Coordinates of C-alpha atoms and ligand atoms in Angstrom, one line a residue:
M8 CA -5.6 0.4 -22.9
N9 CA -9.0 -0.8 -23.8
W10 CA -11.6 1.2 -21.9
T11 CA -14.7 -0.3 -23.5
G12 CA -16.8 -2.1 -20.6
K13 CA -14.9 -0.2 -18.1
N14 CA -17.1 1.5 -15.3
I15 CA -15.9 4.6 -13.7
V16 CA -17.9 6.0 -11.0
L17 CA -17.1 9.5 -10.5
G18 CA -18.1 11.3 -7.3
V19 CA -18.7 15.1 -7.6
T20 CA -18.6 17.4 -4.5
G21 CA -19.3 20.7 -3.9
G22 CA -16.6 23.1 -5.2
I23 CA -16.0 25.6 -8.1
A24 CA -14.1 23.0 -9.9
A25 CA -17.2 20.8 -10.4
Y26 CA -17.4 22.3 -13.8
K27 CA -14.0 21.0 -14.9
S28 CA -15.5 17.4 -14.1
A29 CA -18.0 17.6 -16.8
E30 CA -14.9 17.3 -19.2
V31 CA -13.5 14.4 -17.3
V32 CA -17.0 12.5 -18.1
S33 CA -16.6 13.9 -21.7
R34 CA -13.2 12.4 -22.2
L35 CA -13.9 9.1 -20.5
R36 CA -17.0 8.5 -22.5
H37 CA -14.8 9.6 -25.7
L38 CA -12.5 6.6 -24.7
G39 CA -15.3 4.2 -24.5
A40 CA -15.8 3.9 -20.8
C41 CA -19.1 3.7 -19.0
V42 CA -19.4 6.6 -16.4
H43 CA -21.9 6.9 -13.5
V44 CA -22.0 10.1 -11.6
I45 CA -22.7 10.6 -8.0
M46 CA -23.2 14.2 -6.7
T47 CA -23.4 15.5 -3.4
K48 CA -26.3 18.0 -2.6
N49 CA -23.6 20.9 -2.7
A50 CA -22.3 19.8 -5.9
T51 CA -25.7 20.4 -7.4
E52 CA -25.4 24.2 -6.4
F53 CA -22.4 24.5 -8.7
V54 CA -23.5 22.3 -11.7
A55 CA -26.9 21.0 -12.6
P56 CA -27.2 17.1 -12.7
L57 CA -28.5 17.5 -16.0
T58 CA -25.3 18.3 -17.5
F59 CA -23.6 15.1 -16.0
Q60 CA -26.8 13.1 -17.1
T61 CA -26.3 14.5 -20.6
L62 CA -22.5 13.9 -20.9
S63 CA -22.5 10.4 -19.2
A64 CA -25.9 9.0 -20.7
N65 CA -26.6 7.7 -17.3
A66 CA -28.9 8.9 -14.6
V67 CA -27.1 10.9 -11.9
V68 CA -27.5 10.0 -8.4
T69 CA -27.9 12.8 -6.0
D70 CA -29.8 11.3 -3.0
T71 CA -29.8 8.1 -1.0
F72 CA -33.3 7.5 -1.2
S73 CA -34.2 8.6 -4.7
A74 CA -31.9 6.3 -6.7
P75 CA -33.0 6.0 -10.5
E76 CA -36.0 4.1 -10.8
Y77 CA -34.4 1.3 -13.1
W78 CA -32.3 0.5 -10.4
N79 CA -33.7 -3.0 -9.1
V80 CA -30.7 -3.2 -6.9
E81 CA -29.3 -2.2 -3.4
H82 CA -28.4 1.3 -2.7
V83 CA -24.6 0.5 -2.8
A84 CA -24.9 -1.1 -6.5
L85 CA -22.3 1.4 -7.8
A86 CA -19.8 0.5 -5.1
K87 CA -19.8 -3.1 -6.9
V88 CA -20.0 -2.0 -10.6
A89 CA -16.9 0.3 -10.3
D90 CA -13.7 -0.4 -11.9
V91 CA -12.4 2.7 -10.8
F92 CA -13.8 4.9 -8.1
V93 CA -12.8 8.6 -8.6
I94 CA -13.9 11.7 -6.7
A95 CA -13.4 15.1 -8.5
P96 CA -13.5 17.6 -7.1
A97 CA -12.9 16.1 -3.6
T98 CA -13.4 18.8 -0.8
A99 CA -11.9 18.8 2.6
N100 CA -15.2 17.4 3.7
I101 CA -15.4 14.4 1.9
L102 CA -11.9 13.7 2.7
A103 CA -12.5 13.9 6.4
K104 CA -15.7 11.8 6.0
M105 CA -13.8 9.1 4.1
A106 CA -10.9 9.1 6.8
C107 CA -13.5 8.6 9.5
G108 CA -15.8 6.1 7.6
I109 CA -18.8 8.6 7.9
A110 CA -21.6 7.6 5.2
D111 CA -24.4 10.0 5.6
D112 CA -25.1 10.7 1.8
M113 CA -25.0 8.7 -1.4
L114 CA -21.4 9.4 -2.2
S115 CA -20.0 8.9 1.1
T116 CA -21.9 5.7 1.6
T117 CA -20.9 4.3 -1.8
V118 CA -17.3 5.0 -1.5
L119 CA -17.1 3.5 2.0
A120 CA -18.7 0.2 0.4
T121 CA -16.4 0.0 -2.7
K122 CA -13.7 -2.5 -3.1
A123 CA -12.6 -0.7 -6.3
P124 CA -9.4 1.4 -6.3
V125 CA -10.3 4.9 -5.4
L126 CA -8.5 8.0 -6.9
V127 CA -9.2 11.4 -5.4
A128 CA -8.7 14.9 -7.0
P129 CA -8.8 17.2 -4.2
A130 CA -9.7 20.9 -4.8
M131 CA -9.9 23.5 -1.8
N132 CA -8.5 26.6 -0.7
T133 CA -4.7 26.4 0.2
G134 CA -5.5 26.8 4.1
M135 CA -7.9 24.1 4.1
W136 CA -5.4 21.9 2.1
T137 CA -2.5 22.6 4.5
A138 CA -4.7 22.4 7.7
E139 CA -3.3 19.7 10.0
A140 CA -6.6 18.1 9.9
T141 CA -6.6 17.7 6.2
R142 CA -3.0 16.5 6.2
Q143 CA -3.8 13.8 8.7
N144 CA -7.0 12.6 6.7
V145 CA -5.0 12.5 3.4
E146 CA -2.4 10.6 5.5
T147 CA -4.9 8.1 6.6
L148 CA -6.4 7.7 3.3
R149 CA -3.0 7.2 1.6
K150 CA -2.2 4.5 3.9
R151 CA -5.4 2.7 3.2
G152 CA -4.3 2.8 -0.4
V153 CA -6.4 5.7 -1.7
R154 CA -4.6 7.5 -4.7
F155 CA -4.2 11.0 -5.1
V156 CA -4.0 13.3 -8.3
G157 CA -3.1 16.9 -7.5
P158 CA -3.8 19.3 -6.0
G159 CA -2.0 21.6 -8.5
T160 CA -0.7 25.0 -7.5
G161 CA -1.7 28.5 -8.6
I162 CA -4.4 31.2 -8.2
L163 CA -7.4 29.6 -6.5
A164 CA -11.0 30.8 -7.1
C165 CA -11.2 32.5 -3.8
G166 CA -8.2 34.7 -5.0
D167 CA -5.5 33.0 -2.8
E168 CA -2.5 31.6 -4.3
G169 CA -1.1 28.2 -3.5
A170 CA -1.8 24.5 -3.6
G171 CA -5.4 23.5 -3.9
R172 CA -6.4 23.6 -7.6
M173 CA -8.1 20.5 -9.0
S174 CA -6.0 18.6 -11.5
E175 CA -6.7 19.1 -15.1
P176 CA -9.3 16.8 -16.5
A177 CA -6.6 15.1 -18.9
E178 CA -4.4 14.4 -16.0
I179 CA -7.2 12.8 -13.9
V180 CA -8.2 10.7 -16.9
E181 CA -4.4 9.8 -17.4
K182 CA -4.3 8.7 -13.8
I183 CA -7.5 6.6 -14.2
G184 CA -5.9 4.8 -17.2
E185 CA -2.9 4.0 -15.3
I186 CA -4.7 2.5 -12.5
L187 CA -6.8 0.3 -14.9
A188 CA -3.7 -0.7 -16.7
G189 CA -1.6 -1.6 -13.5
E190 CA -4.4 -2.9 -11.5
N191 CA -4.2 -6.5 -12.3
D192 CA -0.5 -6.8 -13.4
L193 CA 0.1 -9.4 -10.8
A194 CA -2.9 -11.5 -11.5
G195 CA -2.2 -15.1 -11.7
L196 CA 1.1 -14.8 -9.7
K197 CA 1.8 -16.0 -6.0
V198 CA 3.6 -13.6 -4.0
L199 CA 5.0 -14.4 -0.5
V200 CA 5.9 -11.6 1.9
T201 CA 7.7 -11.8 5.1
A202 CA 6.9 -9.2 7.8
G203 CA 7.6 -8.1 11.3
A204 CA 10.1 -9.2 14.0
T205 CA 11.4 -12.7 15.2
R206 CA 11.3 -13.4 18.8
E207 CA 14.0 -15.5 20.3
R208 CA 13.0 -17.0 23.7
L209 CA 15.3 -16.5 26.8
D210 CA 12.4 -18.1 29.1
P211 CA 8.7 -18.2 29.3
V212 CA 8.2 -14.8 29.8
R213 CA 11.3 -13.0 28.2
F214 CA 12.7 -12.8 24.6
L215 CA 15.2 -11.0 22.3
T216 CA 13.6 -9.1 19.5
N217 CA 13.7 -5.8 17.5
D218 CA 11.9 -2.7 16.5
S219 CA 10.1 -4.1 13.2
S220 CA 6.4 -2.9 13.2
G221 CA 5.5 -5.1 10.1
K222 CA 4.6 -1.8 8.1
M223 CA 7.1 -2.3 5.4
G224 CA 6.1 -6.0 4.8
F225 CA 2.5 -5.3 5.1
A226 CA 2.4 -2.5 2.5
L227 CA 4.1 -5.0 0.3
A228 CA 1.4 -7.7 0.9
E229 CA -1.4 -5.0 0.4
A230 CA 0.2 -3.6 -2.8
A231 CA 0.6 -7.3 -4.2
R232 CA -3.0 -8.0 -3.3
D233 CA -4.4 -4.9 -4.7
R234 CA -2.6 -5.8 -7.9
G235 CA -4.2 -9.1 -8.2
A236 CA -1.7 -11.5 -6.7
E237 CA -2.5 -14.3 -4.4
V238 CA -0.7 -13.2 -1.2
T239 CA 0.8 -15.2 1.6
L240 CA 1.9 -13.1 4.6
V241 CA 4.5 -14.8 6.8
K242 CA 4.5 -12.5 9.9
G243 CA 6.4 -12.5 13.0
S244 CA 5.6 -10.1 16.0
T245 CA 4.0 -6.7 14.6
T246 CA 2.3 -3.8 15.8
A247 CA 0.7 -2.4 12.9
P248 CA -2.8 -3.4 11.5
V249 CA -2.6 -6.6 9.7
P250 CA -3.8 -6.6 6.0
E251 CA -7.1 -8.2 5.0
N252 CA -7.6 -10.7 2.3
V253 CA -4.3 -12.2 2.4
R254 CA -3.2 -15.8 3.7
I255 CA -1.5 -15.4 7.0
V256 CA 1.2 -17.8 8.4
A257 CA 2.2 -16.7 12.0
I258 CA 5.7 -17.4 13.2
E259 CA 7.6 -16.4 16.3
S260 CA 11.4 -17.3 16.0
A261 CA 13.8 -17.6 13.1
A262 CA 13.5 -21.2 13.2
D263 CA 9.9 -21.1 12.9
L264 CA 10.5 -18.8 9.9
L265 CA 12.6 -21.2 8.3
A266 CA 10.3 -24.0 8.5
A267 CA 7.4 -21.9 7.1
M268 CA 9.6 -20.7 4.3
K269 CA 10.8 -24.2 3.6
K270 CA 7.2 -25.2 3.3
E271 CA 5.8 -22.2 1.4
T272 CA 8.6 -20.9 -1.0
P273 CA 8.6 -23.8 -3.5
K274 CA 4.8 -22.8 -4.4
Q275 CA 5.7 -18.8 -4.8
D276 CA 6.5 -17.0 -8.0
I277 CA 7.7 -14.2 -6.1
V278 CA 9.2 -14.1 -2.5
I279 CA 9.9 -10.7 -0.7
Q280 CA 11.7 -11.0 2.6
A281 CA 11.1 -7.7 4.7
A282 CA 11.0 -9.4 8.2
A283 CA 13.6 -8.3 10.5
V284 CA 15.2 -11.6 11.5
A285 CA 17.4 -12.3 14.5
D286 CA 20.9 -13.4 13.6
Y287 CA 21.4 -15.0 17.2
R288 CA 19.2 -16.8 19.7
P289 CA 19.9 -17.9 23.2
A290 CA 21.8 -21.3 23.2
A291 CA 19.5 -22.5 25.6
A292 CA 16.0 -21.1 26.5
S293 CA 15.0 -21.8 30.2
K294 CA 11.8 -23.7 30.7
T295 CA 11.2 -21.7 34.0
K296 CA 11.5 -18.0 34.5
I297 CA 15.1 -17.1 35.2
K298 CA 15.4 -16.0 38.7
K299 CA 17.5 -12.8 39.6
K300 CA 20.6 -13.6 41.7
A301 CA 21.3 -10.3 43.4
G302 CA 24.6 -8.8 42.9
E303 CA 25.5 -11.3 40.0
P304 CA 25.9 -10.6 36.6
L305 CA 23.7 -12.7 34.2
T306 CA 25.6 -14.3 31.1
I307 CA 23.6 -15.4 28.1
V308 CA 25.1 -17.3 25.6
L309 CA 23.9 -16.8 22.1
E310 CA 24.2 -19.1 19.0
E311 CA 23.9 -18.3 15.3
N312 CA 20.5 -18.7 13.7
P313 CA 20.2 -20.0 10.5
D314 CA 20.1 -17.5 7.4
I315 CA 16.8 -18.1 6.1
A316 CA 17.1 -16.0 2.8
K317 CA 20.5 -17.7 2.2
T318 CA 18.9 -21.2 2.7
I319 CA 15.9 -20.7 0.5
G320 CA 18.2 -18.9 -2.0
K321 CA 19.8 -22.1 -2.9
T322 CA 16.4 -23.8 -3.7
K323 CA 15.4 -20.9 -6.2
K324 CA 13.9 -22.5 -9.3
Q325 CA 13.5 -21.0 -12.8
G326 CA 10.7 -18.5 -12.9
Q327 CA 11.1 -17.6 -9.2
T328 CA 12.0 -14.1 -8.2
F329 CA 13.5 -13.5 -4.7
V330 CA 13.7 -10.2 -3.0
G331 CA 15.6 -9.4 0.2
F332 CA 15.8 -6.3 2.4
A333 CA 18.9 -4.9 3.9
A334 CA 18.7 -2.9 7.2
E335 CA 22.0 -1.2 7.4
T336 CA 23.5 1.7 9.5
D337 CA 26.9 2.0 7.7
H338 CA 28.4 1.2 4.3
V339 CA 24.9 0.7 3.3
I340 CA 25.4 -0.2 -0.4
R341 CA 28.4 -2.4 0.0
H342 CA 26.8 -4.3 2.6
A343 CA 23.6 -4.6 0.7
E344 CA 25.6 -5.8 -2.5
E345 CA 27.2 -8.6 -0.4
K346 CA 23.8 -9.9 0.8
L347 CA 22.4 -9.7 -2.6
A348 CA 25.2 -12.1 -3.8
A349 CA 25.4 -14.3 -0.6
K350 CA 21.7 -14.9 -0.3
N351 CA 21.2 -15.6 -4.1
L352 CA 18.6 -12.7 -4.3
D353 CA 17.4 -11.1 -7.7
M354 CA 17.0 -7.7 -6.1
I355 CA 17.9 -6.1 -2.5
V356 CA 16.0 -3.3 -1.2
A357 CA 18.8 -1.4 1.0
N358 CA 17.5 0.9 3.8
D359 CA 19.7 3.1 5.9
V360 CA 17.7 2.7 9.0
T361 CA 19.6 5.6 10.7
K362 CA 18.0 8.1 8.4
P363 CA 15.0 10.2 9.8
G364 CA 11.8 8.8 7.9
A365 CA 13.5 5.4 7.0
G366 CA 13.6 1.9 8.5
F367 CA 11.8 0.6 11.5
N368 CA 8.4 1.6 12.6
T369 CA 8.0 4.7 10.2
D370 CA 5.3 5.1 7.7
T371 CA 7.8 6.3 5.3
N372 CA 11.2 4.7 3.9
I373 CA 14.1 5.8 2.0
A374 CA 15.5 2.9 0.0
T375 CA 18.0 2.0 -2.9
L376 CA 17.0 -0.9 -5.0
I377 CA 19.9 -3.1 -6.0
T378 CA 20.2 -5.7 -8.5
K379 CA 23.4 -7.2 -10.2
E380 CA 22.9 -4.8 -12.9
A381 CA 21.7 -1.6 -11.7
K382 CA 21.1 0.6 -8.6
K383 CA 18.1 2.8 -8.2
E384 CA 18.2 5.4 -5.4
L385 CA 14.8 6.4 -4.3
P386 CA 13.4 9.5 -2.4
I387 CA 11.6 9.3 0.8
M388 CA 8.1 7.9 0.2
S389 CA 5.3 6.1 2.0
K390 CA 5.8 2.7 2.5
R391 CA 2.8 1.9 0.4
Q392 CA 4.5 3.8 -2.5
L393 CA 7.7 2.0 -2.1
A394 CA 5.9 -1.3 -2.1
D395 CA 4.4 -0.4 -5.6
V396 CA 7.8 0.8 -7.0
I397 CA 9.4 -2.7 -5.6
L398 CA 6.5 -4.8 -7.4
D399 CA 7.1 -2.5 -10.5
E400 CA 10.9 -3.3 -10.5
V401 CA 10.2 -7.2 -9.8
L402 CA 7.7 -7.3 -12.6
G403 CA 10.6 -5.6 -14.8
L404 CA 13.1 -8.3 -13.8
R405 CA 10.6 -11.1 -14.7
I406 CA 10.2 -9.9 -18.3
Ligands
PMT11 O1 8.6 -3.5 9.8 P1 8.9 -2.1 9.8 O2 8.7 -1.3 11.2 O3 8.3 -1.5 8.8 O4 10.5 -1.8 9.3 C1 10.9 -2.1 8.2 C2 12.5 -3.0 8.1 C3 13.4 -2.0 8.6 C4 12.4 -4.1 9.0 C5 12.6 -3.5 6.7 O5 12.6 -2.1 6.0 C6 14.0 -4.1 6.5 O6 15.0 -3.6 6.3 N1 13.8 -5.6 6.8 C7 15.0 -6.3 6.7 C8 15.6 -6.5 8.1 C9 16.7 -7.3 8.3 O7 16.8 -8.2 9.0 O8 17.8 -7.0 7.5 P2 19.2 -7.8 7.4 O9 20.0 -6.9 6.8 O10 19.6 -8.1 8.8 O11 18.8 -9.1 6.6 C10 19.0 -9.2 5.3 C11 18.0 -10.1 4.7 O12 18.1 -11.4 5.1 C12 16.5 -9.7 4.9 O13 15.7 -9.9 3.9 C13 16.3 -10.7 6.1 O14 14.8 -11.0 6.1 C14 17.0 -12.0 5.8 N2 17.5 -12.6 6.9 C15 18.3 -12.0 7.8 C16 18.8 -12.9 9.0 C17 18.6 -14.1 8.9 N3 19.0 -14.9 9.9 N4 17.9 -14.7 8.0 C18 17.4 -14.0 6.9 O15 16.5 -14.5 6.0

């Protein structure tokens, strides 16, 4: 990893672990990185800005209205120069501010404005770390792609024992290195992701669909985007917030999805199909609202939809990597393996959608990654984490 020319912005908040952040600066400088420190007012009660100024060889920012004089730029300049934005130690207070988008000092303002990857090293009393409010803030931040290192467990400054110790400086620096190394590993690649549910019309006001929220596909699109890929997101019906800075192709039915995929797939390097596609559709959609006939059952005849993954699987070219998902309720691995072969996929992500914390409309998933050669059973993790693991595996397959 070449650290030269890399700009690391280090936010220091008010906690006893602030003294350990001096070592983070020292290590980063030793590696060749350029470090810019922003301290909150409370942080300056624990360590003098002069310590960070001396170690970083850069002026330390402590106040929104007294940026160093040589800054001939706007007040969030550091948000733009950062290759990685680190906050260590991160108090419960800064996590809460970040989760809510509060910008009331230089650090919270700059981190809100940055587009750089953000790494947070929490340090606080165990009670604060495990408090429901902090849990929810951490979850919110994780979902937005903020990365965490620690906290560790042990005797805390307040005498309590438990989770809340800031990670060691060496570990924080290692994590920054990992982020820098992995950050652009999909640069130059075109990635298409499908997400959400298809809708199969019965009449102008009714349709057949499923429980897909789009969360899994969106997490994949965001992860690919954050790693430098040019992302096309083919999305059906979804309830989750739609990712920014990706190209969206909206579809409704499986037939629309097939048409979109036939058009888009030839341009892609990587195609990941997380959408939940209806296998059947009403044979004849009524043009007018189907009227109730009291006392009479309604029979709907369904006809088979095209298998999109199978259809595009036949067109796969040298250099393209195709990944599918298998949403299963029984014989999960066997069924997933059959789909891997039938659809000419390079990898299939099998999820047992009956497991708590897996499948439809959850923030987490439990998956087994299956290729012709190997199976990797993964523990429960956030959909964003799983997305990164899937992309790591895809890159491994492309070597
Ligand atoms: O969106 P979320 O709420 O986050 O939920 C995530 C998810 C459960 C939808 C996701 O993890 C998942 O499992 N997606 C695949 C759902 C599905 O349709 O699985 P399947 O086993 O029926 O299909 C296997 C593969 O073939 C899938 O890649 C699917 O996109 C594709 N397929 C299926 C049917 C069809 N007619 N054409 C297809 O291309």
